[in-house]
CSV table of C-alpha atoms in Angstrom, one decimal:
chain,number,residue,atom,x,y,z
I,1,UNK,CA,8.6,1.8,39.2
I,2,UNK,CA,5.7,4.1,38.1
I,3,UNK,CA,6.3,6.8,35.9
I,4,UNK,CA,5.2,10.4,36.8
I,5,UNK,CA,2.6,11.8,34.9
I,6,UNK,CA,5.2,14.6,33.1
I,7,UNK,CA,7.6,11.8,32.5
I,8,UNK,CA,4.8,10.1,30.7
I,9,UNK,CA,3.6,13.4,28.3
I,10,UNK,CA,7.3,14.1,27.3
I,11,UNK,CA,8.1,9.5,26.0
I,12,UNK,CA,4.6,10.4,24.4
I,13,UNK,CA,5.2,13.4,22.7
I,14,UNK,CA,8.6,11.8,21.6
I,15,UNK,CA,7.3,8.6,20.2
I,16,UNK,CA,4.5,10.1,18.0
I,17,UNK,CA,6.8,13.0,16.5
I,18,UNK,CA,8.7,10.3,15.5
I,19,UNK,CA,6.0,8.1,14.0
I,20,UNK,CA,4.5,11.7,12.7
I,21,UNK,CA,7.8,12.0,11.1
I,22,UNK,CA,8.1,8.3,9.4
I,23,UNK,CA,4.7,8.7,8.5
I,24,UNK,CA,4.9,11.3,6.0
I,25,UNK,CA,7.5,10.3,4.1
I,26,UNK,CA,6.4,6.0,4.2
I,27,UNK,CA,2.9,7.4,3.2
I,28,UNK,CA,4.4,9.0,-0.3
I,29,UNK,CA,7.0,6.3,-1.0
I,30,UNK,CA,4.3,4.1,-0.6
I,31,UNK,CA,2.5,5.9,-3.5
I,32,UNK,CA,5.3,4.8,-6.0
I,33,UNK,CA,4.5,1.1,-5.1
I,34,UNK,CA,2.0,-0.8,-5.8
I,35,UNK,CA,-1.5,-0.4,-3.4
I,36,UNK,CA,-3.8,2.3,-4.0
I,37,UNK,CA,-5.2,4.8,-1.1
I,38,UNK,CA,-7.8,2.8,-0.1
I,39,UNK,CA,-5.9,-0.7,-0.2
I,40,UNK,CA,-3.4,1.2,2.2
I,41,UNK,CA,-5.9,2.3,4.1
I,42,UNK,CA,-7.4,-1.1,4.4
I,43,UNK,CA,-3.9,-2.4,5.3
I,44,UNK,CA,-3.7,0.0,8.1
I,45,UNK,CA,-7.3,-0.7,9.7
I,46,UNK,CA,-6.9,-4.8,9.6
I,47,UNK,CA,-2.9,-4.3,11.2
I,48,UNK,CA,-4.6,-1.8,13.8
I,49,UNK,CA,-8.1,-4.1,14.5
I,50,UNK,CA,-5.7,-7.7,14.7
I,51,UNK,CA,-4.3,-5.5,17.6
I,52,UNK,CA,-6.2,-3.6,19.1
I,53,UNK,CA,-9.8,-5.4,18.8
I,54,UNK,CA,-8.7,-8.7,21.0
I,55,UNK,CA,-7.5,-6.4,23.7
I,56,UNK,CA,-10.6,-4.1,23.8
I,57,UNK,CA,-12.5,-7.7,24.0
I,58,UNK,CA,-10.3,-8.5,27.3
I,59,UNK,CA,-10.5,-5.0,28.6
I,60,UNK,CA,-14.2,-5.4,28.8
I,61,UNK,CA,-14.6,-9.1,29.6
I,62,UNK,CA,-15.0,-8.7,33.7
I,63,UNK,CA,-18.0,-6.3,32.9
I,64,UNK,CA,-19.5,-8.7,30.4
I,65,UNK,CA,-18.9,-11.2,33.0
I,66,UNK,CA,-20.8,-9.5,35.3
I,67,UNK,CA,-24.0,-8.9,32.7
I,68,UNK,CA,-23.8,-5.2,32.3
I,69,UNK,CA,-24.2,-3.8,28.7
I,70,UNK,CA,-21.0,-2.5,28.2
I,71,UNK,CA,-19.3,-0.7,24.6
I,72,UNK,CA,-21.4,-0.3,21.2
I,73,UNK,CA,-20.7,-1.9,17.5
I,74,UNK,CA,-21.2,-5.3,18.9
I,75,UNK,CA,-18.7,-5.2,21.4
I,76,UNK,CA,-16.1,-4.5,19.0
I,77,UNK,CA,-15.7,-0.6,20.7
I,78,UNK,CA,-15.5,0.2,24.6
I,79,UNK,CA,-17.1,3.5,24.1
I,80,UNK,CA,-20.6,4.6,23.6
I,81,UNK,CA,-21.9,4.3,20.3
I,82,UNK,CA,-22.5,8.0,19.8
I,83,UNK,CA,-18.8,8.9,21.2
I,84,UNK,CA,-17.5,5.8,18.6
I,85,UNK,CA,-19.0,7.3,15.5
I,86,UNK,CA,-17.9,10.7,16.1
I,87,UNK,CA,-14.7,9.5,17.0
I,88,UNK,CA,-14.4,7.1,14.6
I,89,UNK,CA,-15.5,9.1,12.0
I,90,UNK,CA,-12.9,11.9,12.1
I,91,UNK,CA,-9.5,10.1,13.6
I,92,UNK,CA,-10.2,6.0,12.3
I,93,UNK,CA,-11.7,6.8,8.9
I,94,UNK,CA,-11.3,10.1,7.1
I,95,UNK,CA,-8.2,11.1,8.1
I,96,UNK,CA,-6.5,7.9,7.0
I,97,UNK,CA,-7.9,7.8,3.7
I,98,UNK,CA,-8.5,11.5,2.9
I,99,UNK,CA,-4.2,11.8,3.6
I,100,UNK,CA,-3.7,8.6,1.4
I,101,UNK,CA,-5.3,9.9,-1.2
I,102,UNK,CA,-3.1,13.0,-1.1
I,103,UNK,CA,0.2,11.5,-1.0
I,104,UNK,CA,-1.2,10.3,-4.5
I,105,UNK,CA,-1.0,13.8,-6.1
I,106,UNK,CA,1.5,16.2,-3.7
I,107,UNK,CA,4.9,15.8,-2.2
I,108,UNK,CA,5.9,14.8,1.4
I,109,UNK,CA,7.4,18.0,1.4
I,110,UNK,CA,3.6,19.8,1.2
I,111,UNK,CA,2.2,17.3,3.7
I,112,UNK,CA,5.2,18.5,6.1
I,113,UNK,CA,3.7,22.0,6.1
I,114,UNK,CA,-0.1,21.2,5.6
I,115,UNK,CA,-0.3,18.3,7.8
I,116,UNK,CA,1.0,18.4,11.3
I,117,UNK,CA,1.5,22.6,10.5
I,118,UNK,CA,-2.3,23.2,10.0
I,119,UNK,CA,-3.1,20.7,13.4
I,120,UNK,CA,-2.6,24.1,15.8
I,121,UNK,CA,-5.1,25.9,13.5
I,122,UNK,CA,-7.9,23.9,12.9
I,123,UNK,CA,-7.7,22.8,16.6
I,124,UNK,CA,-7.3,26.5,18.0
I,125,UNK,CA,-11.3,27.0,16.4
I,126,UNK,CA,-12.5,23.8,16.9
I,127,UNK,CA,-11.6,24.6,21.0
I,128,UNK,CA,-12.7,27.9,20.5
I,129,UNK,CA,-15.9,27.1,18.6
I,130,UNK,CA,-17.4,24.2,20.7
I,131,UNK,CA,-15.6,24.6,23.8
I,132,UNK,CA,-15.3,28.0,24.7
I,133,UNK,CA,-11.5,28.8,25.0
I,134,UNK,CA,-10.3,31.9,24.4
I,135,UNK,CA,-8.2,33.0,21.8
I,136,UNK,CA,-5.3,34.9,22.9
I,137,UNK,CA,-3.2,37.9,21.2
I,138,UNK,CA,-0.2,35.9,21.0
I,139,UNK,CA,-2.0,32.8,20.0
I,140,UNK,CA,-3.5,34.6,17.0
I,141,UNK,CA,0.0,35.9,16.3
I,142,UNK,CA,1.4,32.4,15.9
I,143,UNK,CA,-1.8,31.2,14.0
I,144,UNK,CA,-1.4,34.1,11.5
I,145,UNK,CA,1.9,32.8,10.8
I,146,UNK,CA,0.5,28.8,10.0
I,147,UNK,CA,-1.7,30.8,7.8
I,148,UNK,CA,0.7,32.7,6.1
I,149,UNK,CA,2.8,29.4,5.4
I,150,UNK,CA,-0.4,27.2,4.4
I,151,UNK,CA,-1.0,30.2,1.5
I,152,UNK,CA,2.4,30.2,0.3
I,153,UNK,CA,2.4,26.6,-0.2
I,154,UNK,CA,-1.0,25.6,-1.2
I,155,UNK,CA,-1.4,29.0,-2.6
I,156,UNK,CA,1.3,28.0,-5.4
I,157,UNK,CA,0.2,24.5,-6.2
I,158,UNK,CA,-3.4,26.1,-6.8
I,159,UNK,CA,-2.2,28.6,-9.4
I,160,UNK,CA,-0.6,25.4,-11.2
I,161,UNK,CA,-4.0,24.0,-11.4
I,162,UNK,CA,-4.5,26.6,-14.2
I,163,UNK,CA,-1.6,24.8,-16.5
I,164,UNK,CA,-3.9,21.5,-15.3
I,165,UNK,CA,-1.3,20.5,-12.1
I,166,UNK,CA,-2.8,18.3,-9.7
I,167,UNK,CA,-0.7,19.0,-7.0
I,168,UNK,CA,-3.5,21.6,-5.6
I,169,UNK,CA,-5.6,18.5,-5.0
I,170,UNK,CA,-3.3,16.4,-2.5
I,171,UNK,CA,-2.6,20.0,-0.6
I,172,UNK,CA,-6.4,20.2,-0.1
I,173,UNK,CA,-6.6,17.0,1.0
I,174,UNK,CA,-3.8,17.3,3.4
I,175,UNK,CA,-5.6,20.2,5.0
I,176,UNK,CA,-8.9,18.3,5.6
I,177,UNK,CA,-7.0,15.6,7.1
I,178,UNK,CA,-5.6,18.1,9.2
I,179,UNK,CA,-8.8,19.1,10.2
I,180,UNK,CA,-10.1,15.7,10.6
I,181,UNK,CA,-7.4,14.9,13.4
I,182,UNK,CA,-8.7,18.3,15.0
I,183,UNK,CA,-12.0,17.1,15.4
I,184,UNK,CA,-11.3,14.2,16.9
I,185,UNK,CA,-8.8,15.6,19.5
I,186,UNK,CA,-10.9,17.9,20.2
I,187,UNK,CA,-13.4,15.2,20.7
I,188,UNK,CA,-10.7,13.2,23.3
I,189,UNK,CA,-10.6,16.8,25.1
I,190,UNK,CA,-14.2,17.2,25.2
I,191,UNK,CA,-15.0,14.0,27.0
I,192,UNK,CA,-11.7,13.1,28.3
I,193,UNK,CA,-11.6,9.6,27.0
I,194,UNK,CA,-8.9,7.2,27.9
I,195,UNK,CA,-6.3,6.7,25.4
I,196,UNK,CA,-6.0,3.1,24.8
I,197,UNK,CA,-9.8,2.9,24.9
I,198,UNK,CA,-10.3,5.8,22.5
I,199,UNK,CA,-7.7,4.2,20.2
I,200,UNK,CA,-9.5,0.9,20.0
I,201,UNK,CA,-13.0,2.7,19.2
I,202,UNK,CA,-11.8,4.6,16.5
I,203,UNK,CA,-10.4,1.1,14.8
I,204,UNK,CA,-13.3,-0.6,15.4
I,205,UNK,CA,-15.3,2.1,13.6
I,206,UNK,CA,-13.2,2.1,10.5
I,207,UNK,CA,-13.0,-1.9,10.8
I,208,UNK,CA,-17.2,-2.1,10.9
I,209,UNK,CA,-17.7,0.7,8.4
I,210,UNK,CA,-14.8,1.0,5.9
I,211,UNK,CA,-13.6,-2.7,5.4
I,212,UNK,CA,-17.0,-4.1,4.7
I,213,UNK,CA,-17.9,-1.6,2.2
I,214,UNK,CA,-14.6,-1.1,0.5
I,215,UNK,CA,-14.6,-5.2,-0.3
I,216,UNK,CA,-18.2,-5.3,-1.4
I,217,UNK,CA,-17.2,-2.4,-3.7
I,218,UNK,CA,-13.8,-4.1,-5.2
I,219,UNK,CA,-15.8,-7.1,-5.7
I,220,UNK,CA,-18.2,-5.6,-7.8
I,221,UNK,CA,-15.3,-3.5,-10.1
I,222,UNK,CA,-17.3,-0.5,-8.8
I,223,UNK,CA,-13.6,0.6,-6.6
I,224,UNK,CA,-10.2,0.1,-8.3
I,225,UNK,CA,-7.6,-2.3,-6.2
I,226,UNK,CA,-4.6,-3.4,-6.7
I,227,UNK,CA,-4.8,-6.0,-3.7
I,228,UNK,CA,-4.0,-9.1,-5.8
I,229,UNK,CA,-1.3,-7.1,-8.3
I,230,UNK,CA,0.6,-6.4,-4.5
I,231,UNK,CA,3.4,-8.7,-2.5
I,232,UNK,CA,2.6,-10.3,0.6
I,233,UNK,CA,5.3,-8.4,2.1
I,234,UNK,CA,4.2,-4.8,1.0
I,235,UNK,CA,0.5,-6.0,2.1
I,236,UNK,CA,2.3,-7.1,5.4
I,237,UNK,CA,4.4,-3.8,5.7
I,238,UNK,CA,1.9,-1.4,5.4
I,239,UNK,CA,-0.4,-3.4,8.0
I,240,UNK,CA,2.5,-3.6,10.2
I,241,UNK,CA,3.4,0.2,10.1
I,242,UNK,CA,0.3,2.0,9.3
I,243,UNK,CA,-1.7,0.2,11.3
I,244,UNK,CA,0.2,-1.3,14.5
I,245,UNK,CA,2.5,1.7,14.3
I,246,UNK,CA,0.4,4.8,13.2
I,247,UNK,CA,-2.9,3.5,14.8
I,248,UNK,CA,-2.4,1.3,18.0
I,249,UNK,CA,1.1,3.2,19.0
I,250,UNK,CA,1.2,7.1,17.8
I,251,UNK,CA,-2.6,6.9,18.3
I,252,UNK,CA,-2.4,6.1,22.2
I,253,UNK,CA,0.8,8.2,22.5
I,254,UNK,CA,-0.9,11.1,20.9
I,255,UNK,CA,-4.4,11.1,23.0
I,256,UNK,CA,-2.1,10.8,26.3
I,257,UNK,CA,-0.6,14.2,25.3
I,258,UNK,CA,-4.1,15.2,24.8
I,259,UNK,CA,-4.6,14.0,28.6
I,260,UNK,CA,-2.1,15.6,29.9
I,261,UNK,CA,-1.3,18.7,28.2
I,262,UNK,CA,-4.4,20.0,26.5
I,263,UNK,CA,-5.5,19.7,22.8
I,264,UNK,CA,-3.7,22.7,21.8
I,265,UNK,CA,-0.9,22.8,23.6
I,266,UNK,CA,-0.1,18.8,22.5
I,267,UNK,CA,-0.8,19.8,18.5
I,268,UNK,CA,2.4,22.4,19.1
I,269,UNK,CA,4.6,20.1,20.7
I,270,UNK,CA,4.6,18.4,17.4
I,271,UNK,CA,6.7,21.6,15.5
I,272,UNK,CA,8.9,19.2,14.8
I,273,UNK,CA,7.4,17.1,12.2
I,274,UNK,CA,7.0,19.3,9.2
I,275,UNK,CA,10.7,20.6,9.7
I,276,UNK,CA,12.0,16.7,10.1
I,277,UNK,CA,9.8,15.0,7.6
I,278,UNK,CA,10.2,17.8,4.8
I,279,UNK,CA,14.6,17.1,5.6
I,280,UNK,CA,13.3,13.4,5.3
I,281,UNK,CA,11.7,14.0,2.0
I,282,UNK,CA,14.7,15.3,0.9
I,283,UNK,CA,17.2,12.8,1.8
I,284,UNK,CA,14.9,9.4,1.5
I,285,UNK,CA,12.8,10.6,-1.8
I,286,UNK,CA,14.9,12.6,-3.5
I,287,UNK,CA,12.6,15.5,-3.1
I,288,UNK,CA,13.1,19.2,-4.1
I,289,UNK,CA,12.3,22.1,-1.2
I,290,UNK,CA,11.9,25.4,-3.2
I,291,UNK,CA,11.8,28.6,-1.9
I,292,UNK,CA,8.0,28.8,-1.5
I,293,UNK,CA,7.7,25.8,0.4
I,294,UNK,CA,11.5,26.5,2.7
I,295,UNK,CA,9.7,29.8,3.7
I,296,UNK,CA,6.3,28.2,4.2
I,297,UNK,CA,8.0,25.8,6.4
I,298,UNK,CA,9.6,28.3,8.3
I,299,UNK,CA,5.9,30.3,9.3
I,300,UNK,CA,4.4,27.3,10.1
I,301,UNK,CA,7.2,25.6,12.1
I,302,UNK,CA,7.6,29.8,13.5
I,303,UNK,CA,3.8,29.6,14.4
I,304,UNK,CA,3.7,26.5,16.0
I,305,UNK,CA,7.0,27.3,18.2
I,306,UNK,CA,5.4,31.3,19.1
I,307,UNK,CA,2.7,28.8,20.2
I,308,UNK,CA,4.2,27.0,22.5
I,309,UNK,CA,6.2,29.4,24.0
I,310,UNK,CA,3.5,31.5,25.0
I,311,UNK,CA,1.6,28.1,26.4
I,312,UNK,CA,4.6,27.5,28.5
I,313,UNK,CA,5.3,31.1,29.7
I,314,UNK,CA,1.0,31.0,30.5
I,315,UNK,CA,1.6,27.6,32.6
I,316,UNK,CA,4.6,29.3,34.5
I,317,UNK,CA,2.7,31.6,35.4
C-alpha cells in the first residue's frame, strides 16, 4: 500500500531528528577515541559510497544501456556535473569535516544550539538571497531569537579565547557547518533534485575529491592519522553510522522534507534536536549545561518553534 505524500514528510522528519539527535552526541564521544576529524570523515564517505555508489550505478544502467550520456564524475554521480560539485561541495564534504573538526574543541551541548539551531537562519538568507522569498515580520521575530541564542553561546566561548580557550573555535565551526547544510538545501530547493539521487551525488563528490587527496596526504606525513593506531571495530562503527546512517539514511530522509515541505519550513521541524541532543549530552557524556548555554537553548529552540508556527498558521490559511 502506497504511502501519501504527508505520511511520507512526517516518517522523514521523524527519522532524521532522530539521526540529527545521535549524531551530535556520537560525533563528540567519538572525539575521546581514537580517529582524528578527517579519519572520521573518511570512515563516513567509504560506509556512505559502499552504499550508495552500486545503487546509483543500477539506477542509471537502463540509460547506459540505451547509449545516452547520463551522470558526471565518471558515472559515479546521477547528476550533472555542475549540480554534483555544488552539491557536493557544501552537504558531502565541508559540512562533514568542518563539524568533525569542531566536536574536537566544543561540547555536544554547543553543537546542540549552533548546529541544527543556526539551520533556520542561514537558510532563511540563503532563500532570501538567491531565490527571492520574502522575509516575513514573524519570521524575523523567530530568527532574532536564533540570534540572540547563537550570541549567548558562542558569544561566551569567544571571550574565553582571551584566557587562550579553544572552545570559540569548535563554535565557529559548528556555525559554518550549519551554513554549509543551508547551502546545499537550498541547492535541493533550487532545482528540486530527487532525494536518493541527490544523496548519491553528494557521496560521490566527497568519495572522488576528499578520499584520494586525504590518503595521498597521510601517506606523505604531510596530514596526521591515526588510521592504523584505530580498531577494526571503531573503523567499522563510524563507517557504519556516519556514513550508512548519517549519509545514505538522514540524508534521503532530510531532502524528502525538503520536497515536500519547503527548505525552511523542513530546517524548523527539526527544533527538536538541540533541545534532545544537549539532554543527550548530559546523560551519555556527562556534560554540564550552564546557564548561558540553558537560556541559549531556549531562544534558539523558541525561534525555531515561533517559526514553525507561523509556517503552519500561513499554510492554513
Amino acid at each position: 500500500m502506497a504511502f501519501s505524500s504527508q505520511t511520507v514528510g512526517r516518517l522523514a522528519a521523524v527519522i532524521t531528528v532522530l539521526i540529527w539527535t545521535s549524531f551530535i552526541i556520537v560525533a563528540r564521544a567519538s572525539a575521546s577515541h581514537v580517529l582524528l576529524p578527517l579519519d572520521i570523515a573518511c570512515a563516513r564517505i567509504i560506509g556512505a559510497s559502499s552504499i550508495l555508489l552500486p545503487w546509483a550505478w543500477w539506477l542509471m544502467r537502463a540509460e547506459r544501456q540505451s547509449g545516452q550520456k547520463v551522470g558526471s564524475l565518471l558515472g559515479l554521480s546521477p547528476l550533472p556535473l555542475r549540480i554534483t560539485v555544488q552539491a557536493g561541495f557544501f552537504g558531502g564534504f565541508l559540512y562533514a569535516v568542518l563539524a568533525y573538526i569542531g566536536f574536537f574543541y566544543a561540547p555536544a551541548g554547543h553543537a546542540s544550539v549552533l548546529m541544527p539551531g543556526s539551520l533556520p537562519l542561514w537558510t532563511t538568507l540563503l532563500m532570501w538571497l538567491f531565490l527571492r522569498e520574502q522575509i516575513g515580520l514573524n519570521r524575523a521575530i523567530g530568527l532574532l531569537m536564533i540570534v540572540c541564542g547563537d550570541v549567548l553561546v558562542g558569544g561566551m566561548s569567544l571571550l574565553k579565547a582571551f584566557e587562550g580557550g579553544e572552545v570559540w573555535i569548535g563554535d565557529v565551526l559548528f556555525m559554518t557547518a550549519a551554513f554549509c547544510w543551508s547551502a546545499y538545501s537550498v541547492t535541493v530547493r533550487r532545482y528540486g533534485l530527487d532525494a536518493v539521487r541527490a544523496t548519491m551525488a553528494i557521496t560521490a563528490f566527497a568519495l572522488v575529491c576528499f578520499v584520494p587527496g586525504y590518503a595521498v596526504l597521510v601517506s606523505l606525513d604531510v596530514l596526521p592519522s591515526h588510521m592504523a593506531q584505530a580498531s577494526w571495530s571503531e573503523i567499522v562503527f563510524q563507517a557504519v553510522f556516519q556514513g550508512v546512517g548519517s549519509v545514505v539514511i538522514s540524508g534521503i530522509t532530510f531532502t524528502q522534507m525538503i520536497r515536500a515541505y519547503g527548505p525552511v519550513k523542513s530546517t524548523m521541524i527539526t527544533a527538536l534536536v538541540p533541545g534532545l541532543s544537549a539532554l543527550g549530552a548530559v546523560v551519555f557524556l556527562g556534560e554540564p549545561l550552564s546557564w548561558n548555554l540553558w537560556a541559549g537553548l531556549a531562544l534558539v529552540t523558541g525561534g525555531i518553534l515561533f517559526g514553525v508556527r507561523q509556517a503552519l498558521v500561513k499554510q492554513s490559511t
